[in-house]
mmCIF file of C-alpha atoms in Angstrom:
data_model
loop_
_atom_site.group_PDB
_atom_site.id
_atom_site.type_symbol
_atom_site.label_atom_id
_atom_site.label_comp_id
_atom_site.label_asym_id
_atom_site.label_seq_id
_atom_site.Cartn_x
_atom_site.Cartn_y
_atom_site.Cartn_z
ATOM 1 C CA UNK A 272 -11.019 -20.782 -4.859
ATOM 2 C CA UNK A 273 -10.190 -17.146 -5.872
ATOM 3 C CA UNK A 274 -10.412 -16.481 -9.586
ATOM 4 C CA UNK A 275 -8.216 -14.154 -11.639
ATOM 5 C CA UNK A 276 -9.714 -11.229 -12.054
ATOM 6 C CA UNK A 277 -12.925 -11.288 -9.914
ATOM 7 C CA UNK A 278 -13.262 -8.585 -6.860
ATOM 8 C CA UNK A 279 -12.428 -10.223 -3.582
ATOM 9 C CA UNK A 280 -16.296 -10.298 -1.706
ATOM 10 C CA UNK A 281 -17.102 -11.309 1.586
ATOM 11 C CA UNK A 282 -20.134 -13.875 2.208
ATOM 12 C CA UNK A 283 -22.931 -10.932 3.034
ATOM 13 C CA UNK A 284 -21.707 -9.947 -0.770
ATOM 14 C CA UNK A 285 -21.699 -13.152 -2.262
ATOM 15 C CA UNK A 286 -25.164 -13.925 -0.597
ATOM 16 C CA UNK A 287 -26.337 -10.544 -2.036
ATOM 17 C CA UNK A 288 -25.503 -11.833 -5.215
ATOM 18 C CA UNK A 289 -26.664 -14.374 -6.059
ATOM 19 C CA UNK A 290 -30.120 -13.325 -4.323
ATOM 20 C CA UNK A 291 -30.124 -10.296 -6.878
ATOM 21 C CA UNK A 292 -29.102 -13.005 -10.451
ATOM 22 C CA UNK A 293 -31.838 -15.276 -8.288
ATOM 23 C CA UNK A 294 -34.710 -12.561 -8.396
ATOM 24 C CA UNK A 295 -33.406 -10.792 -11.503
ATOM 25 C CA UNK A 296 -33.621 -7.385 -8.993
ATOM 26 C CA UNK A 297 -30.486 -5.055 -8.415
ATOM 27 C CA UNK A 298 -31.150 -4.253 -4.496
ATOM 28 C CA UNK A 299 -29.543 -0.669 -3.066
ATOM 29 C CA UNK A 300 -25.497 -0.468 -3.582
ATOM 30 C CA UNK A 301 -24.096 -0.527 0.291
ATOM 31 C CA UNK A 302 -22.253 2.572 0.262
ATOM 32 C CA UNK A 303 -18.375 2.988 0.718
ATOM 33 C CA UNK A 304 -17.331 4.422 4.122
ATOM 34 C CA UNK A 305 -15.717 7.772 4.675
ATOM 35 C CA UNK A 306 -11.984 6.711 4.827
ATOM 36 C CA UNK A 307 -10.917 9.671 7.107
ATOM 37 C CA UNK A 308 -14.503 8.918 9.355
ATOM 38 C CA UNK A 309 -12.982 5.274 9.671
ATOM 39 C CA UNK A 310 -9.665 6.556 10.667
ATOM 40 C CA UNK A 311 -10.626 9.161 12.856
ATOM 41 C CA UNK A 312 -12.933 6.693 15.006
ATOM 42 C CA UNK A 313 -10.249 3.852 15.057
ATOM 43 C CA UNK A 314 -8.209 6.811 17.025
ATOM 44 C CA UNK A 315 -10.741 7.374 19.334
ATOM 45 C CA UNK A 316 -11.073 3.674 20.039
ATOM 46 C CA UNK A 317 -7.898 3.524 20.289
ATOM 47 C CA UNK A 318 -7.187 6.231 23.109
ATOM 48 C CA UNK A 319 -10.431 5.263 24.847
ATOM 49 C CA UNK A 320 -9.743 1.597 26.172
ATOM 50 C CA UNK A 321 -6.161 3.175 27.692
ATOM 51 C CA UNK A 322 -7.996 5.944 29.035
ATOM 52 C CA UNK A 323 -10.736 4.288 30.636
ATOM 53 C CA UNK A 324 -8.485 1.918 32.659
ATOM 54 C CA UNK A 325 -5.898 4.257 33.384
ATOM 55 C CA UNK A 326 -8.977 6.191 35.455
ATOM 56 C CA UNK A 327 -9.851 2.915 37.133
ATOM 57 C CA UNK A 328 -8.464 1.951 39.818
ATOM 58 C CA UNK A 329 -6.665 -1.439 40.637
ATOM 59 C CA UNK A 330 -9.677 -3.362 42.367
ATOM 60 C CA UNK A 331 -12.169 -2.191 39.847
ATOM 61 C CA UNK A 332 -9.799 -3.296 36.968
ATOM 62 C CA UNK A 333 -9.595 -6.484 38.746
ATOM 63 C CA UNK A 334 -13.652 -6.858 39.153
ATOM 64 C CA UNK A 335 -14.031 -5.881 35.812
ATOM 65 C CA UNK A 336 -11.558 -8.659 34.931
ATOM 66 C CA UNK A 337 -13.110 -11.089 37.278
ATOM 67 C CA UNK A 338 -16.683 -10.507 35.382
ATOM 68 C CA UNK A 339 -15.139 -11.254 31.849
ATOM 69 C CA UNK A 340 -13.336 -14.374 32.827
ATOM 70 C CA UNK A 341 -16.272 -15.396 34.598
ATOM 71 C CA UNK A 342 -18.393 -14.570 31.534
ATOM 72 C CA UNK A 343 -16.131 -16.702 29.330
ATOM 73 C CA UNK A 344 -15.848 -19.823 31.157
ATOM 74 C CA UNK A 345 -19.641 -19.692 31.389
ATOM 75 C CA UNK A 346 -20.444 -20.203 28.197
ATOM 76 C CA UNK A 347 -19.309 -23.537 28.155
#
């Protein structure tokens, strides 16, 4: 349950925690990410899946495709 007033934290965080009150040790602070680094590569990303498959043709699309699906129902 989500408390007034207390930062939202993912698991990793909440793990790191309480392995830090646990220990009585404060490990390394993860540092914050470069907000215009993030947003630059999510363009990239972006532009590269469109790219990449407009350069393929329709039969390698397909194999590609083919692999995946293939790959999926495998795991099973």
């Amino acid at each position: 349950k989500h408390h007034r007033g207390m930062a939202k934290r993912d698991f990793a965080q909440n793990a790191l925690n309480i392995v830090e009150q646990a220990t009585g040790d404060t490990l390394k602070p993860i540092p914050e990410k470069n907000a215009a680094a993030v947003a630059l590569g999510r363009l990239g990303g972006l532009k590269g899946g469109n790219a990449r498959a407009k350069k393929l043709s329709p039969s390698e699309r397909s194999a590609i495709a083919r692999k995946a699906a293939s790959g999926r129902w495998a795991k099973d």
